[in-house]
PDB file of C-alpha atoms in Angstrom:
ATOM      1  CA  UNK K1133      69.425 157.650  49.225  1.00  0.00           C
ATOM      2  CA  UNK K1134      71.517 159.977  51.330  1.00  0.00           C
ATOM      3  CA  UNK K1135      74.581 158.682  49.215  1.00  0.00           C
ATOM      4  CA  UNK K1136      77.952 157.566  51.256  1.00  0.00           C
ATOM      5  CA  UNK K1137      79.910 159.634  53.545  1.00  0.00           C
ATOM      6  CA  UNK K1138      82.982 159.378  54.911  1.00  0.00           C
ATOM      7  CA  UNK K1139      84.844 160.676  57.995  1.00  0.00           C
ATOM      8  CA  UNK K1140      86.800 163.122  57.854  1.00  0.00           C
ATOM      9  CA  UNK K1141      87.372 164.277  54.836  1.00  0.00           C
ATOM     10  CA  UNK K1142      91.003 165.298  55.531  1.00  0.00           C
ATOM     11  CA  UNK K1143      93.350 163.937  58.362  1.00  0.00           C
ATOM     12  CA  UNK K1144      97.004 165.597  58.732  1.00  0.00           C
ATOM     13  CA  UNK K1145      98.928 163.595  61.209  1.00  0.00           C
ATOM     14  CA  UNK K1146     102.718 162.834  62.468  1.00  0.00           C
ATOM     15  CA  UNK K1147     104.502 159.539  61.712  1.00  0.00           C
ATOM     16  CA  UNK K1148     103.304 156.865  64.109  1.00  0.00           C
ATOM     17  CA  UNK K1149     100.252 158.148  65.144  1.00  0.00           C
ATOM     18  CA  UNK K1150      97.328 156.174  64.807  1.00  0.00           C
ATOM     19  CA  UNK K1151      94.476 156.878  62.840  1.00  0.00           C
ATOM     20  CA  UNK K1152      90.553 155.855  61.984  1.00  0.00           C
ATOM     21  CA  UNK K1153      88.792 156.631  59.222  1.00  0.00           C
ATOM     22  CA  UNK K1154      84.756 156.066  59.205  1.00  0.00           C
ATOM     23  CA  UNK K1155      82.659 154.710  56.419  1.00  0.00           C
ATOM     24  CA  UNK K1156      78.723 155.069  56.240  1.00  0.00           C
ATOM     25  CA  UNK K1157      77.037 152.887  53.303  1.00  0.00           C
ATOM     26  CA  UNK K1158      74.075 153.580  51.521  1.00  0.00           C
ATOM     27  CA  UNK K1159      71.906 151.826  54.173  1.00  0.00           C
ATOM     28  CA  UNK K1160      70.438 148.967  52.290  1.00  0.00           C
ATOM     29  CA  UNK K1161      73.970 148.240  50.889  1.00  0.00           C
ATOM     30  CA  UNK K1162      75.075 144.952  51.925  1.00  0.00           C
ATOM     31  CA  UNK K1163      78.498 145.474  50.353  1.00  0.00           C
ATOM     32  CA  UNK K1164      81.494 147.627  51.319  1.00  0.00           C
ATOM     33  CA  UNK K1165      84.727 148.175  50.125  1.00  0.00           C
ATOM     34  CA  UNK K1166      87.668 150.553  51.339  1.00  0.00           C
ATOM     35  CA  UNK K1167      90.538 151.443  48.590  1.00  0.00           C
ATOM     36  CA  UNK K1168      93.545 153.184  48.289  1.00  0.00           C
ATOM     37  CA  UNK K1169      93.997 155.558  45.684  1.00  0.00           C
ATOM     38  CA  UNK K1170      97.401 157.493  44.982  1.00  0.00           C
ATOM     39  CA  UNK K1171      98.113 160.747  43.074  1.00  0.00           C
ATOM     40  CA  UNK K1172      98.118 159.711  39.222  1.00  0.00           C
ATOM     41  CA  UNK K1173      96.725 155.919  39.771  1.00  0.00           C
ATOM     42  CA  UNK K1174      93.489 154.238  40.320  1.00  0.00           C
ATOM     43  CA  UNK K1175      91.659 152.905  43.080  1.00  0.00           C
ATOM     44  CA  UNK K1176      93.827 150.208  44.705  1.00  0.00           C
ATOM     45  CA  UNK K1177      91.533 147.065  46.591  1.00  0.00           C
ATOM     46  CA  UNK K1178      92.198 147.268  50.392  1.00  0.00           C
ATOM     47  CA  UNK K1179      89.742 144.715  51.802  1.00  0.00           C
ATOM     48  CA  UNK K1180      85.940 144.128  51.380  1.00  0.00           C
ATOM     49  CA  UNK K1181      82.961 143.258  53.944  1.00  0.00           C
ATOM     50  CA  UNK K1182      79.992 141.775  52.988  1.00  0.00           C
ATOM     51  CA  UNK K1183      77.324 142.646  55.537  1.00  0.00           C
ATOM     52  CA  UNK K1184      79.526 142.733  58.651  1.00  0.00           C
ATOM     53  CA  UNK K1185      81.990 139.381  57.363  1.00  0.00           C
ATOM     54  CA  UNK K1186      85.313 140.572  56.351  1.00  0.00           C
ATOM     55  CA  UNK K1187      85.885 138.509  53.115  1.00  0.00           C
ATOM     56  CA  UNK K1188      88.629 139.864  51.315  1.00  0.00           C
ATOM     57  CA  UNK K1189      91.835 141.468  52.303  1.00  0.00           C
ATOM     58  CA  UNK K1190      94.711 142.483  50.181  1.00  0.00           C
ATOM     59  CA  UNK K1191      98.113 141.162  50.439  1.00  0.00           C
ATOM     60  CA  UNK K1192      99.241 144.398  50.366  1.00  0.00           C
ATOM     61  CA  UNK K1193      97.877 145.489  53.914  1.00  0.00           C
ATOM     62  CA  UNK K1194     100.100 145.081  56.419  1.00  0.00           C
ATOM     63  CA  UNK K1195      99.204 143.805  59.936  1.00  0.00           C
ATOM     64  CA  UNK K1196      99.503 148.127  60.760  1.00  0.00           C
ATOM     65  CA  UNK K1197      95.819 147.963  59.019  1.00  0.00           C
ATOM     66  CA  UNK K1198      92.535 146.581  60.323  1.00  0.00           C
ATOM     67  CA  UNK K1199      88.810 147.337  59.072  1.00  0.00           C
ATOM     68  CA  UNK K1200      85.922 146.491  60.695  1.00  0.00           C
ATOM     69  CA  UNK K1201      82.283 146.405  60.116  1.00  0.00           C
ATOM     70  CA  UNK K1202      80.080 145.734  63.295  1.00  0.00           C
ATOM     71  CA  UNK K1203      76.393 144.909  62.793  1.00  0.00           C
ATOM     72  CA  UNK K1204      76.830 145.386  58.882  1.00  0.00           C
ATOM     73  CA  UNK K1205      76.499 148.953  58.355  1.00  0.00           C
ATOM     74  CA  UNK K1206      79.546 151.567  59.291  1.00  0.00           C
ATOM     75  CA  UNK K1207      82.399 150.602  59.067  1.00  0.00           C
ATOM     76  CA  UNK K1208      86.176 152.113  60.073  1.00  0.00           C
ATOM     77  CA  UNK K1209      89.431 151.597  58.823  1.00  0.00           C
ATOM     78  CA  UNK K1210      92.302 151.829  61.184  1.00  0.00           C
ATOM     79  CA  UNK K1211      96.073 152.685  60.553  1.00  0.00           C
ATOM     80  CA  UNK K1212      98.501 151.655  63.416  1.00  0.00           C
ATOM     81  CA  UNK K1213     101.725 153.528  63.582  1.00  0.00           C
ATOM     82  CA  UNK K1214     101.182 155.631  60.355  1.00  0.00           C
ATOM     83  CA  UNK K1215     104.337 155.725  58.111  1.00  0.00           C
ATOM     84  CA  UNK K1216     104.975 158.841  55.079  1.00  0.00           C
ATOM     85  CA  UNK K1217     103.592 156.005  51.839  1.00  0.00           C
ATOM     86  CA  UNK K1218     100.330 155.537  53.954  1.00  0.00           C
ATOM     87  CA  UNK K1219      99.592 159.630  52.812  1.00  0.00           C
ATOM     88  CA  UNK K1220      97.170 158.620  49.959  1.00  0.00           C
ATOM     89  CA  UNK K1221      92.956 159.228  49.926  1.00  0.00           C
ATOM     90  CA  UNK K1222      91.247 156.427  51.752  1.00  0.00           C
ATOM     91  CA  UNK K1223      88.366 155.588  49.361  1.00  0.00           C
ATOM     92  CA  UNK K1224      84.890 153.780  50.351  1.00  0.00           C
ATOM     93  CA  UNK K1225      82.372 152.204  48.579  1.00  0.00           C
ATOM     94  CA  UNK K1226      78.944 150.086  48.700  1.00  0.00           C
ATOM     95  CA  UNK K1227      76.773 148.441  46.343  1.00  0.00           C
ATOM     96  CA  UNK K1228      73.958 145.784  46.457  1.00  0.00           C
ATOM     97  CA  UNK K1229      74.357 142.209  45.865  1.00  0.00           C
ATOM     98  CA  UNK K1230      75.149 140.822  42.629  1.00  0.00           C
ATOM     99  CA  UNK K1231      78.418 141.109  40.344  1.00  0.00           C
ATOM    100  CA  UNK K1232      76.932 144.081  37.795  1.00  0.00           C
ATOM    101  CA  UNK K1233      75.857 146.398  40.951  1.00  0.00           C
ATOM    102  CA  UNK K1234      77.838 149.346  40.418  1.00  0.00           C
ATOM    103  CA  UNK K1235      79.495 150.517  43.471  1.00  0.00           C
ATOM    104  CA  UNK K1236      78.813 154.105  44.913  1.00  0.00           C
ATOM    105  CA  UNK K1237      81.687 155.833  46.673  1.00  0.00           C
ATOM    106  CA  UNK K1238      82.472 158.924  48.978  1.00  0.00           C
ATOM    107  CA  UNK K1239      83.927 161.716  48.709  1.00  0.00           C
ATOM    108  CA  UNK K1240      87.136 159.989  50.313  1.00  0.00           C
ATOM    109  CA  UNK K1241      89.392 161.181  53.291  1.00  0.00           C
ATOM    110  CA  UNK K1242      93.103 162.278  52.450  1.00  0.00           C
ATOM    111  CA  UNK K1243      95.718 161.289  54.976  1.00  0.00           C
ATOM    112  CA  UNK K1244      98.515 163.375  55.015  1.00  0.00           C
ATOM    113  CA  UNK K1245     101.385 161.866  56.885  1.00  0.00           C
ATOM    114  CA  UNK K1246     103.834 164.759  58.310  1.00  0.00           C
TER     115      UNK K1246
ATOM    116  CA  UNK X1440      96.304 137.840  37.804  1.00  0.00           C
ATOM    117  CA  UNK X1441      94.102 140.323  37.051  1.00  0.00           C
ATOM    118  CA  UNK X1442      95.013 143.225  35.218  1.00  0.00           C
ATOM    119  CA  UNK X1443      93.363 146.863  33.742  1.00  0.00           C
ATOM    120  CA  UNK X1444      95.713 148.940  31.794  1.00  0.00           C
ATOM    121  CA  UNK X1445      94.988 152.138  30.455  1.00  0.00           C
ATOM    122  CA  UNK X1446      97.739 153.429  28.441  1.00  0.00           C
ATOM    123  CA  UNK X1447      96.584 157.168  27.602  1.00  0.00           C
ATOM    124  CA  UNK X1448      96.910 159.378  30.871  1.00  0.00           C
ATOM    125  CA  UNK X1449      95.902 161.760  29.274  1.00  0.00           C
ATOM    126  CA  UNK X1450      93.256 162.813  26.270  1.00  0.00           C
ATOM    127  CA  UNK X1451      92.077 166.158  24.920  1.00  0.00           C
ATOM    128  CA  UNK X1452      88.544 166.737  22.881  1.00  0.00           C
ATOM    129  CA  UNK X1453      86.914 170.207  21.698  1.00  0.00           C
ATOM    130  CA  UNK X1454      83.686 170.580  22.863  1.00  0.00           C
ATOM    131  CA  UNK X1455      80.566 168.888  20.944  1.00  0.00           C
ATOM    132  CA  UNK X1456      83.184 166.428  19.193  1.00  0.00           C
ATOM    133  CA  UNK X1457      83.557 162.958  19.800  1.00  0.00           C
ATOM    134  CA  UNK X1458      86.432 161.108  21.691  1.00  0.00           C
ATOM    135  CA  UNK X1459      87.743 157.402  22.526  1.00  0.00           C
ATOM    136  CA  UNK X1460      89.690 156.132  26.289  1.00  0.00           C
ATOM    137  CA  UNK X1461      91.379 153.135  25.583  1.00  0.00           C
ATOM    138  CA  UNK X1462      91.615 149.975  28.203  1.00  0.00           C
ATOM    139  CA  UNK X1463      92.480 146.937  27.762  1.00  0.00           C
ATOM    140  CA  UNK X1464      92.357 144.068  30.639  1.00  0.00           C
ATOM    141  CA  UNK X1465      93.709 140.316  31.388  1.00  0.00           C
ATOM    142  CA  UNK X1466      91.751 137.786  33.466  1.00  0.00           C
ATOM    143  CA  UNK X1467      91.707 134.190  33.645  1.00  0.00           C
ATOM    144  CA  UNK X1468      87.733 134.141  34.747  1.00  0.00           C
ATOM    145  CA  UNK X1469      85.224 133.379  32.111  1.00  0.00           C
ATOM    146  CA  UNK X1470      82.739 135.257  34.113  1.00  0.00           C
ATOM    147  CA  UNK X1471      83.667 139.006  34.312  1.00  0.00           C
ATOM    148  CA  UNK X1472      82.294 142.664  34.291  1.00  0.00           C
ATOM    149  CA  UNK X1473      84.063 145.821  33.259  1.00  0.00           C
ATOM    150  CA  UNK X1474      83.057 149.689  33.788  1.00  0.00           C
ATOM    151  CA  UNK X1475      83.774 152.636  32.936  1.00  0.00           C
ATOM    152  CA  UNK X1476      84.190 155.205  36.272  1.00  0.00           C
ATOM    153  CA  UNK X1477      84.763 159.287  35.902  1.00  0.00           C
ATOM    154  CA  UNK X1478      85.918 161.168  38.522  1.00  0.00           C
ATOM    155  CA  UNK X1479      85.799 164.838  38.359  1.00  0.00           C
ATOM    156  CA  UNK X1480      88.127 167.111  40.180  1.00  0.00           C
ATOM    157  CA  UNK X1481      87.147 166.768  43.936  1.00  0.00           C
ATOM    158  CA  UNK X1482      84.578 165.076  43.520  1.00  0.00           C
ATOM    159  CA  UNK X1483      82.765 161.238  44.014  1.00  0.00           C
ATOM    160  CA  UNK X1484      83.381 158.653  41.418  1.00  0.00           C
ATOM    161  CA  UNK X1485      80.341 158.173  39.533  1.00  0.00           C
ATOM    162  CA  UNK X1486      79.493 155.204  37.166  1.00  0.00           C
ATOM    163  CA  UNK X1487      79.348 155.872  33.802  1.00  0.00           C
ATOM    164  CA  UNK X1488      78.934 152.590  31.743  1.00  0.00           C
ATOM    165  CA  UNK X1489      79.165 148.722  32.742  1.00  0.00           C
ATOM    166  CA  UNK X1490      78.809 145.614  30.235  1.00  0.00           C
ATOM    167  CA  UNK X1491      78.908 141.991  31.131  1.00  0.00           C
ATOM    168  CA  UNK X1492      81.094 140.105  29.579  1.00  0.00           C
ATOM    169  CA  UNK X1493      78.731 138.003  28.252  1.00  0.00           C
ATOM    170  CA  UNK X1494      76.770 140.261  26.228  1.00  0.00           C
ATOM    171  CA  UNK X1495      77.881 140.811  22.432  1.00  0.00           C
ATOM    172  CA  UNK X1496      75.717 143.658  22.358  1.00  0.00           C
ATOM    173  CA  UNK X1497      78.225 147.039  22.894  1.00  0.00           C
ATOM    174  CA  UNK X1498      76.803 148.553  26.404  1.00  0.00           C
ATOM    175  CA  UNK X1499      75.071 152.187  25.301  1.00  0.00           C
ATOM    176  CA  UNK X1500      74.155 155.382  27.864  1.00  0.00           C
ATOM    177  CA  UNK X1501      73.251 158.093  26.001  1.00  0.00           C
ATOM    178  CA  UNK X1502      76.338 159.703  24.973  1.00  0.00           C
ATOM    179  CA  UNK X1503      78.675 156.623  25.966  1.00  0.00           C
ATOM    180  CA  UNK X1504      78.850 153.890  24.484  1.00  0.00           C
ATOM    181  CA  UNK X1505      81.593 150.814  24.374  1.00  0.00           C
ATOM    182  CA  UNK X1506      83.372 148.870  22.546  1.00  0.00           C
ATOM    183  CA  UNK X1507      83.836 145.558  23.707  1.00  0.00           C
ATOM    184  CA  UNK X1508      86.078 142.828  21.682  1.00  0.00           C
ATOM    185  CA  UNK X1509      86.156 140.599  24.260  1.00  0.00           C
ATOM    186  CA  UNK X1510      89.007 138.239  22.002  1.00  0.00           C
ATOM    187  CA  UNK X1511      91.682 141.035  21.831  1.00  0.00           C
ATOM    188  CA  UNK X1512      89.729 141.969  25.787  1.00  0.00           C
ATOM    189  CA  UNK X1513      90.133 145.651  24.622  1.00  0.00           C
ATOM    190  CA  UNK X1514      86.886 147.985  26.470  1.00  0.00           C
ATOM    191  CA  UNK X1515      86.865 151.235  25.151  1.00  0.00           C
ATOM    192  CA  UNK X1516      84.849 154.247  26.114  1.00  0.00           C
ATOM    193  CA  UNK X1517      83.234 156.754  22.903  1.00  0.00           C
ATOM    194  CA  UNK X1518      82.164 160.061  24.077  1.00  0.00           C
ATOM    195  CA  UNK X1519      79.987 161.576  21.613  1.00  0.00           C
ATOM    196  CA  UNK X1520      78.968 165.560  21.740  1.00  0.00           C
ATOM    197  CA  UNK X1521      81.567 165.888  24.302  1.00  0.00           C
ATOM    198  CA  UNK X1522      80.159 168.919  27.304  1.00  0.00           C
ATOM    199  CA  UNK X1523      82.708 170.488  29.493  1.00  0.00           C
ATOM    200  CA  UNK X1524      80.777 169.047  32.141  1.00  0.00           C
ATOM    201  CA  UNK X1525      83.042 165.703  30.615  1.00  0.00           C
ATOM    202  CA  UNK X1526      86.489 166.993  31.996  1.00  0.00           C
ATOM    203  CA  UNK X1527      87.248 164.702  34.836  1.00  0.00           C
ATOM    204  CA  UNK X1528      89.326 161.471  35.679  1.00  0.00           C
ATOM    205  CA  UNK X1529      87.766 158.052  33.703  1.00  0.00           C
ATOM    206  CA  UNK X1530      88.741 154.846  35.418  1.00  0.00           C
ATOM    207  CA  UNK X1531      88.117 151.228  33.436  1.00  0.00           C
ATOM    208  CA  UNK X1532      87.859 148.776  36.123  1.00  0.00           C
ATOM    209  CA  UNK X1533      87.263 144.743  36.024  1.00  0.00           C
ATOM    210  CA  UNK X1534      85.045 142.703  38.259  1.00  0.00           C
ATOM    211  CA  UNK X1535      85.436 138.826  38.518  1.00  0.00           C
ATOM    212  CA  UNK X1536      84.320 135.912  40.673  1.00  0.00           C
ATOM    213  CA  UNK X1537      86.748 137.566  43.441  1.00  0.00           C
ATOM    214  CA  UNK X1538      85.019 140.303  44.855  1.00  0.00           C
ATOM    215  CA  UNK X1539      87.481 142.563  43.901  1.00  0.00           C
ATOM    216  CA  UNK X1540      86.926 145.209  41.277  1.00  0.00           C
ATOM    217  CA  UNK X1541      90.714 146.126  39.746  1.00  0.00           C
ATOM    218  CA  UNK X1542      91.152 149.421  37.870  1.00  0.00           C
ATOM    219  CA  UNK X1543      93.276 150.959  35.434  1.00  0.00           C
ATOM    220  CA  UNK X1544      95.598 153.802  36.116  1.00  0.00           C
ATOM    221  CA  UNK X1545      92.848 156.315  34.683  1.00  0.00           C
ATOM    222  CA  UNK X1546      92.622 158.392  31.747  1.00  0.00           C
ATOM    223  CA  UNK X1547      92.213 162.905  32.197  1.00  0.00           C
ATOM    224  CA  UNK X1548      89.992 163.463  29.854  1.00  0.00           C
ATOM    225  CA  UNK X1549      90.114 167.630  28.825  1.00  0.00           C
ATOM    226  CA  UNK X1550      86.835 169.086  27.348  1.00  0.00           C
ATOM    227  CA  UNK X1551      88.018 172.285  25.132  1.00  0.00           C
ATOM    228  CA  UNK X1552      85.979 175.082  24.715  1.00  0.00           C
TER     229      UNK X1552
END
């Protein structure tokens, strides 16, 4: 259980750039969630995959975000045309199947928007 | 809509002592989860505590424990013998039928030698 990692770790960019952030799950995870977390608040639900099916997205990503999860293991998280309230860390997560799995996250990468 | 509000930001124990987070939570499912999260400085989020909502029986991990009253849906966390190893962020979070787990705002817990 090599844990999960995330890619990069920090991420300083200018307005409107684009940006990708990668995800690695604990390998036998089938689960996989990306959040949002702000200075001072919690995690905030972005969208969840289960195996490689996108099955929940938030209402409050916009179009400018995408996710994807090919094959069911890594996954990314793009941000079109970043704008200064994207700057937050980009959290992920897995667990296993079943409601009371706890979920295991990385370390996060920070976006800084310039 | 489901909610997790934690209304202490933040809480201050002296080492070996005991201290309570506060959360409370709304959700129209009858079928539910909650857990207890910390998050120290720069550093993953690590589980500390999970009870279904099903179980009467208070959810117990060494030195945490809850308290669940699932009719006033109030989940508090009790640290007994508090360690500076303690200090961190502690989120309360909510799982239902949607996939989505929902957490609180978080509590900073300070551990005082």
């Amino acid at each position: 259980d090599t844990g999960v990692s995330q890619d990069p770790r920090h991420k300083i960019t200018k307005r409107g750039q684009n940006v990708t952030f990668r995800c690695d799950p604990i390998s036998e995870h089938n689960r996989l969630y990306w959040y949002r977390q702000t200075l001072g608040q919690g995690p905030e639900f972005l969208t969840y995959f289960q195996n490689e099916a996108q099955l929940e997205k938030s209402r409050l990503l916009s179009d400018r975000f995408s996710a994807e999860r090919p094959k069911g293991s890594f996954s990314t998280l793009e941000i079109q045309r970043t704008e200064q309230g994207d700057s937050a860390m980009y959290l992920c997560a897995s667990s296993s199947l079943g409601p009371n799995q706890p979920q295991h996250f990385g370390d996060g990468t920070r976006l800084s928007i310039l | 809509a489901q909610t997790v509000t934690q209304s202490q930001p933040e809480m201050s124990v002296q080492e070996a002592e005991t201290v309570t987070l506060s959360c409370t939570y709304d959700t129209s499912e009858s079928d539910y989860y909650l857990f207890w999260y910390k998050q120290p400085p720069s550093r993953q989020m690590i589980l500390v505590i999970r009870q279904e909502a099903y179980k009467q029986q208070n959810a117990t991990e060494n030195r945490f424990s809850v308290n669940f009253q699932k009719a006033a849906k109030s989940f508090s966390l009790k640290i007994s013998d508090s360690q500076l190893g303690d200090a961190a962020m502690y989120f309360c979070a909510c799982y239902s039928g949607t996939y989505k787990y929902i957490f609180g705002t978080g509590t900073r817990l300070k551990v005082l030698a």
